Amino acid sequence: MQNDKINEKINVRRNYMIKELMKEGFIVPKSSVIRLLEREDTGRSELTMHLVSEYNLCIENADKQKTEMQFFQTDSKKSLYKRVDHMIFSRQDKNENEWKLYLIEMKSSVGNRKWGEVKGKFRSSYLLGLAIAGMLEMNLSETVMCTTYEKVAFLPPDTMPSARRTPLGRALVSMEEEWYGRRFSLNFGERIYFKHIPVPMQKMNGMLSGHFTEPDI
């Protein structure tokens, strides 16, 4: 009963923040089925997310929203001003104030160089997600990072001299190991490991289309 009262107060504050203090349409509630679109000059993509939760908060086209945090460094190599395409905060049924964050980047093809760019977007978007979760009083229990793709190509490390230059004492991790989520991590002063899920897409009627279904655990 006490937890219900606490969650009710948090919900009131959260709804006020979204409706009265944030830009209209910046973050919107969604049901368990979420259709995400990406429109680029090089082509269009559509991803349908099937989530367990019936209540989700979605930031569509996060890369086109004005979410710059001006106190971050501007070094382009750190990608701190880049964002993924979409962000979803999914409320967990077991505890109304436990949320899972989905970061979704939509690509047609991915190679070693582009994968490095995607990881930069994941890192900056994760920091943005932490900031938004703090403002909206959401406890993040897990962050899952997804990349949609039609084609993916792994180049072996010996064909990329730059890939061999790793900090002393740190083992080389291949793109393939990261891509399939076996050893996917981001650098925050220490390596923090996340779940990465590659989502295959197929071209239909000139558009890349795909589905992601969250496992019901």
PDB file of C-alpha atoms in Angstrom, residues 34-139:
ATOM      1  CA  ILE A  34       5.545   0.362 -31.348  1.00  0.00           C
ATOM      2  CA  ARG A  35       6.162   1.181 -35.010  1.00  0.00           C
ATOM      3  CA  LEU A  36       9.392   3.093 -35.597  1.00  0.00           C
ATOM      4  CA  LEU A  37      10.214   4.770 -38.898  1.00  0.00           C
ATOM      5  CA  GLU A  38      13.480   6.062 -40.244  1.00  0.00           C
ATOM      6  CA  ARG A  39      13.427   8.228 -43.361  1.00  0.00           C
ATOM      7  CA  GLU A  40      16.794   8.965 -44.919  1.00  0.00           C
ATOM      8  CA  ASP A  41      17.893  10.026 -48.393  1.00  0.00           C
ATOM      9  CA  THR A  42      19.493   6.611 -48.810  1.00  0.00           C
ATOM     10  CA  GLY A  43      16.250   4.768 -47.980  1.00  0.00           C
ATOM     11  CA  ARG A  44      13.480   4.106 -45.488  1.00  0.00           C
ATOM     12  CA  SER A  45      13.323   1.617 -42.623  1.00  0.00           C
ATOM     13  CA  GLU A  46      10.447   0.399 -40.481  1.00  0.00           C
ATOM     14  CA  LEU A  47      10.865  -1.547 -37.259  1.00  0.00           C
ATOM     15  CA  THR A  48       7.950  -2.944 -35.266  1.00  0.00           C
ATOM     16  CA  MET A  49       8.728  -3.473 -31.596  1.00  0.00           C
ATOM     17  CA  HIS A  50       6.610  -5.984 -29.642  1.00  0.00           C
ATOM     18  CA  LEU A  51       7.251  -5.325 -25.956  1.00  0.00           C
ATOM     19  CA  VAL A  52       5.895  -7.113 -22.901  1.00  0.00           C
ATOM     20  CA  SER A  53       4.935  -3.895 -21.120  1.00  0.00           C
ATOM     21  CA  GLU A  54       1.660  -2.216 -22.010  1.00  0.00           C
ATOM     22  CA  TYR A  55       3.058   1.192 -21.010  1.00  0.00           C
ATOM     23  CA  ASN A  56       6.145   2.646 -22.629  1.00  0.00           C
ATOM     24  CA  LEU A  57       7.543   6.134 -23.135  1.00  0.00           C
ATOM     25  CA  CYS A  58       9.105   6.724 -26.522  1.00  0.00           C
ATOM     26  CA  ILE A  59      11.425   9.386 -27.951  1.00  0.00           C
ATOM     27  CA  GLU A  60      11.174   8.966 -31.705  1.00  0.00           C
ATOM     28  CA  ASN A  61      13.860  10.374 -33.973  1.00  0.00           C
ATOM     29  CA  ALA A  62      16.025  11.205 -30.980  1.00  0.00           C
ATOM     30  CA  ASP A  63      18.877  12.079 -33.337  1.00  0.00           C
ATOM     31  CA  LYS A  64      16.809  14.967 -34.720  1.00  0.00           C
ATOM     32  CA  GLN A  65      15.670  16.321 -31.349  1.00  0.00           C
ATOM     33  CA  LYS A  66      17.532  19.158 -29.677  1.00  0.00           C
ATOM     34  CA  THR A  67      19.105  17.208 -26.824  1.00  0.00           C
ATOM     35  CA  GLU A  68      22.606  18.730 -26.775  1.00  0.00           C
ATOM     36  CA  MET A  69      24.186  19.023 -23.344  1.00  0.00           C
ATOM     37  CA  GLN A  70      26.456  21.997 -23.759  1.00  0.00           C
ATOM     38  CA  PHE A  71      28.799  21.066 -20.913  1.00  0.00           C
ATOM     39  CA  PHE A  72      30.068  18.014 -22.825  1.00  0.00           C
ATOM     40  CA  GLN A  73      33.344  18.145 -24.739  1.00  0.00           C
ATOM     41  CA  THR A  74      33.014  18.843 -28.458  1.00  0.00           C
ATOM     42  CA  ASP A  75      35.720  16.442 -29.678  1.00  0.00           C
ATOM     43  CA  SER A  76      34.028  14.696 -32.621  1.00  0.00           C
ATOM     44  CA  LYS A  77      35.834  11.434 -31.835  1.00  0.00           C
ATOM     45  CA  LYS A  78      33.864  11.155 -28.586  1.00  0.00           C
ATOM     46  CA  SER A  79      30.483  11.507 -30.377  1.00  0.00           C
ATOM     47  CA  LEU A  80      28.893  13.206 -27.372  1.00  0.00           C
ATOM     48  CA  TYR A  81      26.562  15.281 -29.542  1.00  0.00           C
ATOM     49  CA  LYS A  82      25.250  12.352 -31.589  1.00  0.00           C
ATOM     50  CA  ARG A  83      22.160  10.294 -30.741  1.00  0.00           C
ATOM     51  CA  VAL A  84      20.602   7.001 -31.738  1.00  0.00           C
ATOM     52  CA  ASP A  85      17.463   7.050 -33.872  1.00  0.00           C
ATOM     53  CA  HIS A  86      14.976   6.048 -31.170  1.00  0.00           C
ATOM     54  CA  MET A  87      14.781   5.615 -27.395  1.00  0.00           C
ATOM     55  CA  ILE A  88      12.147   3.658 -25.455  1.00  0.00           C
ATOM     56  CA  PHE A  89      11.626   3.562 -21.688  1.00  0.00           C
ATOM     57  CA  SER A  90       9.639   0.398 -20.970  1.00  0.00           C
ATOM     58  CA  ARG A  91       7.886   0.142 -17.596  1.00  0.00           C
ATOM     59  CA  GLN A  92       8.318  -3.233 -15.928  1.00  0.00           C
ATOM     60  CA  ASP A  93       5.226  -4.972 -14.578  1.00  0.00           C
ATOM     61  CA  LYS A  94       6.823  -6.313 -11.395  1.00  0.00           C
ATOM     62  CA  ASN A  95       7.637  -2.834 -10.136  1.00  0.00           C
ATOM     63  CA  GLU A  96       5.985   0.230 -11.637  1.00  0.00           C
ATOM     64  CA  ASN A  97       9.047   2.372 -11.062  1.00  0.00           C
ATOM     65  CA  GLU A  98      11.505  -0.066 -12.656  1.00  0.00           C
ATOM     66  CA  TRP A  99      12.145   0.719 -16.322  1.00  0.00           C
ATOM     67  CA  LYS A 100      14.109  -0.878 -19.127  1.00  0.00           C
ATOM     68  CA  LEU A 101      15.777   1.464 -21.607  1.00  0.00           C
ATOM     69  CA  TYR A 102      15.967   0.492 -25.278  1.00  0.00           C
ATOM     70  CA  LEU A 103      18.385   2.400 -27.514  1.00  0.00           C
ATOM     71  CA  ILE A 104      17.719   1.710 -31.197  1.00  0.00           C
ATOM     72  CA  GLU A 105      19.943   2.614 -34.148  1.00  0.00           C
ATOM     73  CA  MET A 106      18.664   1.832 -37.652  1.00  0.00           C
ATOM     74  CA  LYS A 107      21.181   1.077 -40.405  1.00  0.00           C
ATOM     75  CA  SER A 108      21.095  -0.511 -43.849  1.00  0.00           C
ATOM     76  CA  SER A 109      24.643  -1.854 -43.672  1.00  0.00           C
ATOM     77  CA  VAL A 110      27.223  -2.051 -40.906  1.00  0.00           C
ATOM     78  CA  GLY A 111      30.982  -2.494 -41.140  1.00  0.00           C
ATOM     79  CA  ASN A 112      33.857  -1.975 -38.730  1.00  0.00           C
ATOM     80  CA  ARG A 113      34.085   1.795 -39.224  1.00  0.00           C
ATOM     81  CA  LYS A 114      30.324   2.366 -39.018  1.00  0.00           C
ATOM     82  CA  TRP A 115      30.122   0.105 -35.974  1.00  0.00           C
ATOM     83  CA  GLY A 116      32.551   2.428 -34.196  1.00  0.00           C
ATOM     84  CA  GLU A 117      30.225   5.354 -34.994  1.00  0.00           C
ATOM     85  CA  VAL A 118      27.205   3.439 -33.716  1.00  0.00           C
ATOM     86  CA  LYS A 119      28.947   2.679 -30.415  1.00  0.00           C
ATOM     87  CA  GLY A 120      29.633   6.390 -30.005  1.00  0.00           C
ATOM     88  CA  LYS A 121      25.917   7.100 -30.451  1.00  0.00           C
ATOM     89  CA  PHE A 122      25.045   4.397 -27.930  1.00  0.00           C
ATOM     90  CA  ARG A 123      27.340   5.908 -25.324  1.00  0.00           C
ATOM     91  CA  SER A 124      26.063   9.486 -25.669  1.00  0.00           C
ATOM     92  CA  SER A 125      22.434   8.301 -25.834  1.00  0.00           C
ATOM     93  CA  TYR A 126      22.881   6.206 -22.704  1.00  0.00           C
ATOM     94  CA  LEU A 127      24.058   9.317 -20.855  1.00  0.00           C
ATOM     95  CA  LEU A 128      21.033  11.198 -22.192  1.00  0.00           C
ATOM     96  CA  GLY A 129      18.798   8.334 -21.060  1.00  0.00           C
ATOM     97  CA  LEU A 130      20.261   8.525 -17.554  1.00  0.00           C
ATOM     98  CA  ALA A 131      19.565  12.265 -17.445  1.00  0.00           C
ATOM     99  CA  ILE A 132      15.947  11.876 -18.602  1.00  0.00           C
ATOM    100  CA  ALA A 133      15.361   8.945 -16.235  1.00  0.00           C
ATOM    101  CA  GLY A 134      16.638  11.090 -13.367  1.00  0.00           C
ATOM    102  CA  MET A 135      14.321  13.971 -14.235  1.00  0.00           C
ATOM    103  CA  LEU A 136      11.319  11.646 -14.581  1.00  0.00           C
ATOM    104  CA  GLU A 137      12.220   9.624 -11.469  1.00  0.00           C
ATOM    105  CA  MET A 138      12.563   6.329 -13.319  1.00  0.00           C
ATOM    106  CA  ASN A 139      14.850   3.612 -11.973  1.00  0.00           C
TER     107      ASN A 139
END
